[in-house]
Each structure stands twice: as structure tokens, then as C-alpha cells.
Coordinates of N, CA and C in Angstrom, one line a residue:
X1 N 23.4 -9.2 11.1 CA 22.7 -8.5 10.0 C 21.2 -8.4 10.2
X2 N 20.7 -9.5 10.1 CA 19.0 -9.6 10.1 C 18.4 -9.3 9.3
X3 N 17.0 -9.5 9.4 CA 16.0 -9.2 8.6 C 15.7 -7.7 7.7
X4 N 16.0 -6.8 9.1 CA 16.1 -5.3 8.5 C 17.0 -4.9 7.9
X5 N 17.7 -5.4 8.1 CA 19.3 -4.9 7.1 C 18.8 -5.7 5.6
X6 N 18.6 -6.5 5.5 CA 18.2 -7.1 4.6 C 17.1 -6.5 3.3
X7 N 16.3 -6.2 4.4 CA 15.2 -5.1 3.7 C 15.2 -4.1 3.3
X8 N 16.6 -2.9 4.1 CA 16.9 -1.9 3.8 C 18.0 -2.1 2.4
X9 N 18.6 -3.6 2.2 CA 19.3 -3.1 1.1 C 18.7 -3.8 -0.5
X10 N 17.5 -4.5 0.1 CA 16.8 -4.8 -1.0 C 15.9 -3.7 -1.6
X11 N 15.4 -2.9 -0.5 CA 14.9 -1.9 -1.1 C 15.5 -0.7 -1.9
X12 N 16.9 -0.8 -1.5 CA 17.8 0.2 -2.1 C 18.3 -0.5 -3.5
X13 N 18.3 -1.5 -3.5 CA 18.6 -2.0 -5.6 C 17.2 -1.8 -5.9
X14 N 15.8 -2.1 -5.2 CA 14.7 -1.7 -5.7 C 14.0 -0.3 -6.6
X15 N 14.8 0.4 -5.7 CA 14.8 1.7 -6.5 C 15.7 2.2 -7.2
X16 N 16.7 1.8 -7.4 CA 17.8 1.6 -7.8 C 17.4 1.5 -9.5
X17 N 16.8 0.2 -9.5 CA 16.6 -0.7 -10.9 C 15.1 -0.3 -11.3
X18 N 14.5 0.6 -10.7 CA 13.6 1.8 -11.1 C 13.5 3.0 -11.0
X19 N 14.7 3.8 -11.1 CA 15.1 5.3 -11.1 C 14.9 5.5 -12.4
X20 N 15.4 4.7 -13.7 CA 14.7 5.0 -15.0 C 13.4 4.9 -15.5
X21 N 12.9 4.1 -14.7 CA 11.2 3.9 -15.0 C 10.4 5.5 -14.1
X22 N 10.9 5.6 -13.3 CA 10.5 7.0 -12.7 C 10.6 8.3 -12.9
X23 N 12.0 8.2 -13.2 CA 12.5 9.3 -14.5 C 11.6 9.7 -15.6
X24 N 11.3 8.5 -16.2 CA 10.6 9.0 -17.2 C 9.1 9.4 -16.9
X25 N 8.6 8.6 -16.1 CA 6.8 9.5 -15.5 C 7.3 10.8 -14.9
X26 N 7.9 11.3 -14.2 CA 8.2 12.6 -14.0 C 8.1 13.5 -14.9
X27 N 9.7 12.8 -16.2 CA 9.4 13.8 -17.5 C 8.1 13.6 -18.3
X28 N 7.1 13.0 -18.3 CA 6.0 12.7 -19.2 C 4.8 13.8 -18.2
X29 N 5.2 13.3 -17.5 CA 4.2 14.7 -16.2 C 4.5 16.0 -16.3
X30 N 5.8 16.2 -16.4 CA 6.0 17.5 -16.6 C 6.0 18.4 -18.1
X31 N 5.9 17.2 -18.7 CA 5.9 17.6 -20.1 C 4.5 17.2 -20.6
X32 N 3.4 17.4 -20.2 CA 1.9 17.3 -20.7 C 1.5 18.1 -20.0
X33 N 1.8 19.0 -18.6 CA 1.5 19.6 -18.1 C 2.0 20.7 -17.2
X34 N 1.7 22.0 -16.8 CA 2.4 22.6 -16.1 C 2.5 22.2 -14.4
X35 N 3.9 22.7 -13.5 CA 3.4 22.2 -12.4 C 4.1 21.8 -11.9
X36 N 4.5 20.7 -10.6 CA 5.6 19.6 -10.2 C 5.1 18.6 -10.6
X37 N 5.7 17.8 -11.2 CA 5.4 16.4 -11.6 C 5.1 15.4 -10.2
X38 N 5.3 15.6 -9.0 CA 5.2 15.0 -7.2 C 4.2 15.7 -7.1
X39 N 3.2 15.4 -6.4 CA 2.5 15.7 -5.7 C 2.2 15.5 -3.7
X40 N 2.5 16.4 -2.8 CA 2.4 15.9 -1.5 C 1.2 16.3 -0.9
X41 N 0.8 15.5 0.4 CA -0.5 15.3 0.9 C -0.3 14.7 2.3
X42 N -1.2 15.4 3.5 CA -0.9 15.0 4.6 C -1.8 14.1 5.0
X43 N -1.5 12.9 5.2 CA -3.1 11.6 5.4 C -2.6 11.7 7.1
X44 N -3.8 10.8 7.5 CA -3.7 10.0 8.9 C -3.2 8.4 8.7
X45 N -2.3 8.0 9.7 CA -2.0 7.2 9.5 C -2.5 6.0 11.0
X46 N -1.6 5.3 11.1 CA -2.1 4.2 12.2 C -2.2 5.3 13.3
X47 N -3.0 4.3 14.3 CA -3.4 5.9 15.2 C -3.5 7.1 15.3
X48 N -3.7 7.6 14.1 CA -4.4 8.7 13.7 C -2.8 9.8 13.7
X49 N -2.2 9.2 13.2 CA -0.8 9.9 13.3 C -0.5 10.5 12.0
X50 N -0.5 12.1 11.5 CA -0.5 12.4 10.2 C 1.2 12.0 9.3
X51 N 1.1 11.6 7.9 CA 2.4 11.3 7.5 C 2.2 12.3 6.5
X52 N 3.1 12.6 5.3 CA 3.2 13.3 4.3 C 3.4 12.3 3.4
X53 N 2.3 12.0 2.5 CA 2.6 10.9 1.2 C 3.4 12.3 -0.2
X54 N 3.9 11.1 -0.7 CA 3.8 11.9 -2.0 C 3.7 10.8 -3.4
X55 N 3.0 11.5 -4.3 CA 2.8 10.4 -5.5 C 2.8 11.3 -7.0
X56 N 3.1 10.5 -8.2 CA 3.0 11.5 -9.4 C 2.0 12.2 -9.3
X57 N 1.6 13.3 -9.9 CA 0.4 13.7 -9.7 C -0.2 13.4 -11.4
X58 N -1.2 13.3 -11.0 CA -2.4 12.6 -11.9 C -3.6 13.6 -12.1
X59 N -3.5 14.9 -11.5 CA -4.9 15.9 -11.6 C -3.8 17.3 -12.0
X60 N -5.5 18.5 -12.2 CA -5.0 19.4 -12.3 C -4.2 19.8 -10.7
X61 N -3.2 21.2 -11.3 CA -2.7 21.3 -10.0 C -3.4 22.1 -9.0
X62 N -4.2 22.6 -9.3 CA -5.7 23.0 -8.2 C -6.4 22.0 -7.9
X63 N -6.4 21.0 -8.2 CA -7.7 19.7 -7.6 C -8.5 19.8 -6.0
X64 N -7.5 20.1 -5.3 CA -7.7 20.3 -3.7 C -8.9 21.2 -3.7
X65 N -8.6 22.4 -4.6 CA -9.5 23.7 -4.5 C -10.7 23.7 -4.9
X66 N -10.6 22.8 -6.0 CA -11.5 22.4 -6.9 C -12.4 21.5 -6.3
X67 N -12.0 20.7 -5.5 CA -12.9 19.7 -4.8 C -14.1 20.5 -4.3
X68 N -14.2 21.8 -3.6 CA -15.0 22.5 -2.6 C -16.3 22.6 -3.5
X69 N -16.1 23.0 -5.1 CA -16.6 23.3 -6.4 C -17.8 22.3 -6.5
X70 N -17.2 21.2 -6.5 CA -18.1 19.7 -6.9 C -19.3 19.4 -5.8

């Protein structure tokens, strides 16, 4: 089994036993605002290797554009 197996199935009750806590920030996001309630973003990661995060979004949905503004 090991360590990773281990990890992979603790992380899957993990989310598991927070699919309703996330559910609901989704609907509270989508319902105060227009939009997708996810937001995705290409960072750099270890050695400069780009990944795609994604997190609730917390701004308007132009923020990106809006940055150039400020």
C-alpha cells in the first residue's frame, strides 16, 4: 500500500466531508454576484513550471483588466 495510497485515500474522504461546505461558497458566490463562482489562473511553479490554480473568486469578474487601471 504505502504512504501514497494512503494519502490519496485520505484526501478523497477529505473532500468528500467537504463537498457541502463548498457547495455552499459556490452558491453564495454565485448568488451575490454574476459570473463563475471558480476562478482559474496560470502561476509559475517550482522551476518556473506554469500550473493552472483555481480558487472561489473573491473580485469583480474583470479584476485582471482592471489591474492595468490602478
Amino acid at each position: 500500500m504505502g504512504k501514497r495510497s494512503l494519502d490519496i485515500v485520505a484526501a478523497c474522504f477529505g473532500l468528500l466531508a467537504l463537498l457541502p461546505l463548498l457547495a455552499a461558497i459556490a452558491m453564495s458566490v454565485r448568488a451575490t454576484s454574476r459570473g463563475p463562482a471558480v476562478f482559474a489562473q496560470v502561476r509559475l511553479g517550482r522551476q518556473g513550471r506554469p500550473f493552472r490554480m483555481y480558487k472561489f473568486r473573491s473580485m469583480v469578474i474583470d479584476a485582471e483588466a482592471r489591474l492595468k487601471e490602478l
